[in-house]
Coordinates of C-alpha atoms and ligand atoms in Angstrom, one line a residue:
M1 CA 31.9 -125.1 41.4
I2 CA 34.5 -127.5 41.7
E3 CA 37.3 -125.8 44.1
K4 CA 40.9 -125.2 42.7
T5 CA 43.8 -126.7 43.7
I6 CA 47.3 -125.2 42.5
G7 CA 50.2 -127.2 42.6
I8 CA 53.3 -125.4 42.9
M9 CA 56.7 -127.5 42.3
G10 CA 60.8 -126.2 42.4
A11 CA 63.7 -128.1 41.5
M12 CA 65.6 -126.7 44.7
P13 CA 64.6 -127.6 48.3
Q14 CA 65.3 -124.1 49.5
E15 CA 63.0 -122.5 47.0
I16 CA 60.2 -125.1 48.3
E17 CA 61.0 -124.1 51.9
A18 CA 60.4 -120.3 51.0
V19 CA 57.0 -121.4 49.7
V20 CA 55.9 -123.9 52.1
Q21 CA 56.1 -120.5 54.8
L22 CA 53.5 -119.2 52.7
L23 CA 50.9 -122.0 53.4
D24 CA 48.2 -121.8 56.0
D25 CA 46.8 -124.9 58.1
K26 CA 50.2 -127.2 56.7
Q27 CA 49.6 -130.6 56.3
E28 CA 52.5 -133.2 55.2
L29 CA 52.4 -136.6 53.0
V30 CA 55.3 -138.4 52.2
L31 CA 55.0 -140.2 48.9
G32 CA 58.0 -141.7 46.6
K33 CA 60.5 -140.1 48.4
R34 CA 58.9 -136.5 48.1
T35 CA 57.0 -134.4 50.9
Y36 CA 54.0 -133.0 49.6
Y37 CA 53.1 -130.0 51.7
S38 CA 49.4 -128.9 51.4
G39 CA 47.4 -126.0 53.2
K40 CA 46.1 -122.8 51.9
I41 CA 47.7 -119.6 50.6
N42 CA 45.1 -117.0 50.4
G43 CA 42.6 -119.4 50.9
I44 CA 43.5 -120.8 47.8
K45 CA 44.0 -125.2 48.5
T46 CA 47.5 -125.4 47.5
V47 CA 50.1 -128.5 47.3
V48 CA 54.1 -127.3 47.4
V49 CA 56.8 -129.9 46.4
F50 CA 60.2 -130.6 45.5
S51 CA 60.4 -132.0 42.3
R52 CA 63.9 -133.2 42.9
W53 CA 66.3 -133.2 39.2
G54 CA 65.9 -133.7 36.5
K55 CA 63.2 -134.8 33.6
V56 CA 62.2 -138.1 35.1
A57 CA 61.9 -137.0 38.7
A58 CA 59.9 -133.6 37.5
A59 CA 57.2 -135.7 35.5
A60 CA 56.9 -138.9 38.4
T61 CA 56.0 -135.4 40.9
V62 CA 53.8 -133.4 38.7
S63 CA 52.1 -137.1 37.6
C64 CA 51.6 -137.6 41.4
L65 CA 50.4 -133.8 41.8
I66 CA 47.8 -134.1 39.3
L67 CA 46.3 -138.0 40.4
E68 CA 46.7 -138.0 43.9
F69 CA 46.3 -134.4 45.0
N70 CA 44.0 -133.3 41.5
I71 CA 45.3 -130.1 41.1
S72 CA 43.6 -127.9 38.6
E73 CA 47.1 -125.8 37.9
L74 CA 50.6 -126.0 38.3
I75 CA 53.2 -123.4 38.8
F76 CA 56.9 -124.2 38.9
T77 CA 59.8 -121.9 39.7
G78 CA 63.4 -123.0 40.0
V79 CA 66.7 -121.2 38.4
A80 CA 68.2 -121.6 34.7
G81 CA 71.3 -121.3 33.0
A82 CA 71.4 -118.4 30.3
I83 CA 71.4 -119.5 26.9
N84 CA 70.8 -116.1 24.9
T85 CA 73.7 -113.9 25.3
E86 CA 71.3 -110.5 26.1
L87 CA 70.4 -112.3 29.9
K88 CA 72.0 -111.6 32.8
I89 CA 72.4 -113.0 36.2
G90 CA 69.0 -112.4 38.0
D91 CA 67.1 -112.0 34.9
I92 CA 63.5 -113.6 34.8
V93 CA 62.1 -116.0 31.9
I94 CA 58.7 -117.1 31.9
A95 CA 58.2 -120.0 29.2
K96 CA 56.3 -118.8 26.1
R97 CA 57.3 -122.6 25.0
L98 CA 59.0 -125.7 26.2
I99 CA 61.1 -128.1 24.5
Q100 CA 63.1 -131.2 25.5
H101 CA 66.4 -130.6 23.8
D102 CA 67.9 -134.5 24.9
M103 CA 64.8 -136.0 22.8
D104 CA 66.0 -137.4 19.3
A105 CA 64.2 -140.0 17.8
R106 CA 65.6 -139.7 14.1
P107 CA 65.4 -141.6 11.9
L108 CA 62.1 -142.3 13.4
M109 CA 61.1 -138.7 13.6
P110 CA 62.2 -135.2 13.6
Q111 CA 64.7 -134.4 16.0
F112 CA 63.3 -133.2 19.2
E113 CA 60.0 -134.3 18.5
I114 CA 57.9 -136.2 21.5
P115 CA 57.1 -139.5 20.0
L116 CA 53.0 -140.1 19.5
L117 CA 52.3 -136.5 20.3
N118 CA 53.3 -134.9 16.8
K119 CA 54.7 -132.0 19.1
T120 CA 57.9 -130.4 19.4
F121 CA 57.2 -127.5 21.7
F122 CA 54.8 -127.3 24.6
E123 CA 53.0 -124.0 24.5
V124 CA 51.8 -122.0 28.0
R125 CA 48.6 -120.4 27.7
Q126 CA 48.1 -117.0 27.0
E127 CA 46.4 -116.3 30.3
K128 CA 49.2 -117.8 32.5
I129 CA 51.9 -115.9 30.5
N130 CA 49.8 -112.8 31.2
A131 CA 49.4 -113.4 35.2
A132 CA 52.9 -114.5 35.7
T133 CA 53.8 -111.5 33.5
I134 CA 51.7 -109.1 36.5
A135 CA 53.7 -111.0 38.8
V136 CA 57.4 -110.8 38.0
N137 CA 57.0 -107.2 36.7
H138 CA 55.7 -106.5 40.3
L139 CA 58.8 -108.0 41.7
I140 CA 61.3 -106.3 39.4
D141 CA 60.0 -103.1 40.1
N142 CA 63.1 -101.1 42.0
D143 CA 61.2 -100.8 45.2
H144 CA 59.6 -103.8 45.7
L145 CA 62.5 -105.7 44.6
S146 CA 65.0 -103.8 47.3
A147 CA 62.1 -104.4 49.8
A148 CA 62.1 -108.6 49.2
I149 CA 66.2 -108.5 48.7
N150 CA 68.7 -106.4 50.7
P151 CA 70.3 -104.5 48.2
K152 CA 73.8 -105.2 49.4
T153 CA 73.1 -109.0 48.6
L154 CA 71.4 -108.4 44.9
K155 CA 74.7 -106.3 44.7
K156 CA 77.1 -109.1 45.5
F157 CA 75.5 -111.2 42.8
G158 CA 75.9 -108.2 40.5
I159 CA 72.2 -107.6 39.8
G160 CA 71.0 -104.4 39.7
S161 CA 67.5 -103.9 37.3
P162 CA 66.3 -107.5 36.4
K163 CA 64.5 -107.7 33.1
L164 CA 61.8 -110.2 32.3
F165 CA 62.1 -112.0 29.2
I166 CA 59.6 -114.2 27.8
G167 CA 60.2 -116.7 25.3
D168 CA 61.1 -120.6 24.9
I169 CA 62.6 -122.6 27.5
A170 CA 64.8 -126.0 26.7
S171 CA 65.0 -128.6 29.2
G172 CA 67.1 -132.0 29.7
D173 CA 69.1 -134.1 31.8
K174 CA 72.2 -132.4 31.3
F175 CA 73.6 -129.6 33.6
F176 CA 75.3 -127.2 30.9
S177 CA 78.8 -126.1 32.3
M178 CA 81.0 -126.1 28.6
K179 CA 80.6 -122.9 26.4
S180 CA 80.7 -125.7 23.4
D181 CA 77.9 -127.6 24.4
K182 CA 75.9 -124.0 25.1
E183 CA 76.5 -123.2 21.7
S184 CA 75.5 -126.4 20.0
L185 CA 72.5 -125.9 21.4
I186 CA 72.2 -122.6 20.5
A187 CA 72.9 -123.3 17.1
S188 CA 70.4 -126.4 16.8
I189 CA 67.5 -124.6 18.7
P190 CA 68.2 -120.5 18.1
S191 CA 65.3 -119.1 20.0
I192 CA 66.0 -120.8 23.0
K193 CA 66.5 -118.1 25.9
C194 CA 67.7 -120.6 28.9
V195 CA 68.4 -124.0 30.2
E196 CA 67.1 -126.3 32.7
M197 CA 66.4 -129.7 33.7
E198 CA 62.5 -130.1 34.2
G199 CA 60.1 -127.5 32.7
A200 CA 59.8 -129.3 29.5
A201 CA 58.8 -132.8 31.4
V202 CA 56.4 -131.1 33.6
A203 CA 55.1 -129.4 30.1
Q204 CA 54.5 -132.5 27.9
V205 CA 52.6 -134.5 31.6
C206 CA 50.6 -131.1 32.0
Y207 CA 49.8 -131.0 28.2
E208 CA 48.3 -134.8 28.3
Y209 CA 46.1 -134.3 31.4
D210 CA 45.3 -130.6 30.4
I211 CA 46.4 -128.8 32.9
P212 CA 47.0 -125.6 32.5
F213 CA 50.5 -124.7 33.6
T214 CA 53.5 -121.6 34.5
I215 CA 56.5 -122.3 34.2
I216 CA 58.9 -119.1 35.2
R217 CA 62.8 -119.8 35.7
T218 CA 65.2 -116.9 37.2
I219 CA 68.7 -117.2 35.6
S220 CA 71.5 -118.5 38.2
D221 CA 74.5 -118.7 35.5
T222 CA 75.9 -118.5 31.9
A223 CA 75.6 -122.3 31.2
D224 CA 79.8 -122.1 30.7
E225 CA 82.3 -122.5 32.8
Q226 CA 81.3 -120.3 35.5
S227 CA 78.1 -122.1 35.9
A228 CA 78.6 -123.9 39.2
I229 CA 80.5 -120.8 40.9
D230 CA 78.1 -119.1 43.8
F231 CA 75.2 -121.5 42.3
P232 CA 73.9 -123.1 46.2
L233 CA 74.4 -119.6 47.5
F234 CA 72.5 -117.8 44.5
V235 CA 69.9 -120.0 45.5
K236 CA 69.7 -119.4 49.5
D237 CA 69.9 -115.5 49.2
I238 CA 68.2 -114.8 45.2
S239 CA 66.1 -117.2 43.8
S240 CA 64.5 -118.6 46.9
K241 CA 63.0 -114.9 47.4
Y242 CA 62.1 -114.7 44.3
S243 CA 60.2 -117.8 43.9
A244 CA 58.3 -116.9 47.5
E245 CA 57.4 -113.3 46.2
I246 CA 56.2 -114.2 42.6
I247 CA 54.2 -117.0 44.0
K248 CA 52.6 -114.2 46.6
N249 CA 52.3 -111.6 43.2
I250 CA 50.6 -114.5 41.2
Y251 CA 47.8 -115.8 44.4
K252 CA 46.8 -111.8 44.3
Q253 CA 45.3 -112.2 40.9
F254 CA 43.3 -114.8 42.1
G255 CA 39.7 -114.3 42.3
Ligands
ADE301 N1 69.8 -124.8 35.7 C1 70.4 -124.0 36.3 N2 71.7 -123.9 35.8 C2 71.8 -124.4 34.9 C3 72.5 -125.1 33.5 N3 73.7 -124.4 33.5 N4 72.1 -126.4 32.9 C4 70.9 -127.0 33.5 N5 70.0 -126.9 34.5 C5 70.3 -125.7 35.0

């Protein structure tokens, strides 16, 4: 049997640092301005990398993971802005489908459709959603959460009992910081739970190479005028810890 290799990407350096700490026998390789950290987590070959921001950066990074490191599966963890008003800061979204909200080749094809693929949404395989669900539920269980993150820190960000949502995520080359932009996104794609800048690009490349993928996002902001406030602090104190814990919980399920 071919040995599996997991690629782990994150869009913030702090999140990647927390996951790099989990690697045994760590080695580093710099390619195209990114440092790829390879090693083993629980005995499984793993490559961890900070993707940088935006769809091009993410697509370039995942292509390198597939072609240079031969990954058999990809996991992306990072932060996102809430679009659906039910979502609160500290909640977690597992992507069911991903869409590129800035793809618009009208009148050649319908808005959001990816040219030549006849697709608007990239679906995540159900078994990957199931594994991520077990991992996230384990983290957000009260006892595990307060063991992973100091309750005072959680309180500082107004995080009580975070919830898990499984649904659609939109990606594009835009940081949402205006309520009016958020409202027009909801109006055009009502099923969207949250917005970020990489997931659907990763999903497209994985779809094209037939690589299973998982996208997990922690809500860091409300994608409106408040979205820049405490963003770096949130990543350092909360989402980097969430990412490392979720990755550990996913690896526990690998046979
Ligand atoms: N990632 C985290 N917050 C975001 C926002 N408000 N817009 C786009 N990407 C994000």
